[in-house]
Structures are given as C-alpha cells and as structure tokens.
Amino acid sequence: MVNYISNNIESMKDYVESIRYRVIKDGGNMPVASGIYCDECDEEYICIDDGLAEVGTCLNCGAHNDIAECERCGQYYHDYDGDEIKLCDSCKDYYKNE
Ligand SMILES: [Zn+2]
Ligand SMILES: [Zn+2]
C-alpha cells in the first residue's frame, strides 16, 4: 500500500533542503533519516519528524516506507519484516555473531 500526503510535497522538499543547508553549516538534526533511501524514488528523504509528516513518508515522492528505529544503535532502517525487536541489519549481525 502506498500513501500519498496531501499537496505541498514540493514545499516540504524545499524545507528539508533549507534545513540540510543549516545542519551542514551549524550542525543539528535532520528531519529525514540519514543513510536510508526511499523504496520508490531512491532518494534520502524519509521523514523521521512527525511534526512535519508521518514518520516513514518520503518527502520527495510522498510514498510511505516502513521504517523503524534500531533499539541498539538508534539508526533508522527499512523494517520489511516487521520484527517485534527493532534491530538494523548491522546490529542483527552483531547479535548473530555473539
Ligand atoms: Zn520517495
Ligand atoms: Zn542498529
């Protein structure tokens, strides 16, 4: 299932870009997950700030991605399996090798 957020996706993208510029310059947190890319458009625009849009919404194309925050390292990742314990791939490997 793909959800599309209402109408102002273009202004969201501009907003993210303006924040990206500020974060590079002054530091701070991005409202999009770093290091994971939208399943639909392959862009790094997946929202993690629910004040902006629903978490998991791509601010580039509006597609909804199932993402979760890793309980161990705090990294966001694609949660394809919907596991009860939220671990990113590298943390899963870590526990497997223990
Ligand atoms: Zn997208
Ligand atoms: Zn992790």
CSV table of C-alpha atoms and ligand atoms in Angstrom, one decimal:
chain,number,residue,atom,x,y,z
A,1,MET,CA,0.0,0.0,0.0
A,2,VAL,CA,1.3,3.4,-0.9
A,3,ASN,CA,0.1,6.5,0.9
A,4,TYR,CA,0.4,10.0,-0.6
A,5,ILE,CA,0.5,13.0,1.6
A,6,SER,CA,-1.8,15.8,0.6
A,7,ASN,CA,-0.5,18.5,-1.7
A,8,ASN,CA,2.5,20.5,-0.5
A,9,ILE,CA,5.2,17.9,-1.1
A,10,GLU,CA,7.3,20.4,-3.1
A,11,SER,CA,7.4,22.9,-0.3
A,12,MET,CA,8.4,20.0,2.1
A,13,LYS,CA,11.3,19.2,-0.1
A,14,ASP,CA,12.4,22.9,-0.1
A,15,TYR,CA,12.0,22.9,3.6
A,16,VAL,CA,14.2,19.9,4.0
A,17,GLU,CA,16.8,21.4,1.7
A,18,SER,CA,16.9,24.6,3.8
A,19,ILE,CA,17.4,22.6,6.9
A,20,ARG,CA,20.0,20.4,5.3
A,21,TYR,CA,21.9,23.6,4.5
A,22,ARG,CA,21.6,24.8,8.1
A,23,VAL,CA,22.6,21.4,9.5
A,24,ILE,CA,25.8,21.3,7.3
A,25,LYS,CA,26.6,24.8,8.4
A,26,ASP,CA,25.7,24.9,12.1
A,27,GLY,CA,25.0,21.3,13.0
A,28,GLY,CA,21.8,19.8,14.4
A,29,ASN,CA,19.3,17.1,13.4
A,30,MET,CA,17.8,16.5,10.0
A,31,PRO,CA,14.1,15.8,9.8
A,32,VAL,CA,14.9,12.9,7.4
A,33,ALA,CA,16.6,9.7,8.1
A,34,SER,CA,20.2,9.6,7.0
A,35,GLY,CA,21.6,6.6,5.2
A,36,ILE,CA,18.3,5.1,4.1
A,37,TYR,CA,16.6,5.7,0.8
A,38,CYS,CA,13.0,5.7,-0.4
A,39,ASP,CA,11.8,2.4,-1.9
A,40,GLU,CA,10.0,4.3,-4.6
A,41,CYS,CA,12.3,7.1,-5.7
A,42,ASP,CA,15.7,6.1,-4.1
A,43,GLU,CA,16.2,9.5,-2.5
A,44,GLU,CA,17.3,10.2,1.0
A,45,TYR,CA,14.1,11.9,2.1
A,46,ILE,CA,12.4,9.7,4.5
A,47,CYS,CA,10.7,11.7,7.2
A,48,ILE,CA,11.5,11.0,10.9
A,49,ASP,CA,10.0,14.1,12.3
A,50,ASP,CA,6.3,13.6,12.9
A,51,GLY,CA,5.8,17.3,13.3
A,52,LEU,CA,6.5,17.5,9.5
A,53,ALA,CA,4.8,14.4,8.1
A,54,GLU,CA,4.1,10.9,9.2
A,55,VAL,CA,7.3,9.1,10.1
A,56,GLY,CA,8.3,7.0,7.1
A,57,THR,CA,6.8,9.3,4.5
A,58,CYS,CA,9.1,10.2,1.7
A,59,LEU,CA,9.3,14.0,1.4
A,60,ASN,CA,10.4,13.7,-2.2
A,61,CYS,CA,7.7,11.5,-3.8
A,62,GLY,CA,5.2,11.0,-0.9
A,63,ALA,CA,5.5,7.2,-0.8
A,64,HIS,CA,5.2,5.6,2.6
A,65,ASN,CA,8.2,3.5,3.7
A,66,ASP,CA,8.1,1.1,6.6
A,67,ILE,CA,11.0,2.2,8.7
A,68,ALA,CA,11.9,1.6,12.3
A,69,GLU,CA,14.5,2.9,14.7
A,70,CYS,CA,17.1,0.4,15.8
A,71,GLU,CA,16.8,-0.3,19.6
A,72,ARG,CA,20.6,-0.8,19.9
A,73,CYS,CA,22.2,2.0,17.8
A,74,GLY,CA,19.3,4.4,17.1
A,75,GLN,CA,19.8,4.2,13.3
A,76,TYR,CA,16.7,4.1,11.1
A,77,TYR,CA,16.3,1.3,8.7
A,78,HIS,CA,13.7,-0.4,6.4
A,79,ASP,CA,11.6,-2.6,8.6
A,80,TYR,CA,10.5,-5.1,5.9
A,81,ASP,CA,10.0,-7.9,8.3
A,82,GLY,CA,8.1,-6.0,11.0
A,83,ASP,CA,10.0,-7.8,13.7
A,84,GLU,CA,9.0,-7.2,17.3
A,85,ILE,CA,12.5,-6.4,18.3
A,86,LYS,CA,13.7,-3.5,16.2
A,87,LEU,CA,17.3,-4.0,15.1
A,88,CYS,CA,19.0,-2.8,12.0
A,89,ASP,CA,20.9,-5.2,9.8
A,90,SER,CA,24.3,-4.5,11.2
A,91,CYS,CA,23.1,-4.9,14.8
A,92,LYS,CA,21.3,-8.1,13.8
A,93,ASP,CA,24.7,-9.4,12.6
A,94,TYR,CA,26.3,-8.3,15.8
A,95,TYR,CA,24.0,-10.4,17.9
A,96,LYS,CA,24.2,-13.3,15.5
A,97,ASN,CA,27.9,-13.4,15.8
A,98,GLU,CA,28.0,-13.2,19.5
B,1,ZN,ZN,10.4,8.7,-2.5
B,2,ZN,ZN,21.5,-0.9,14.9
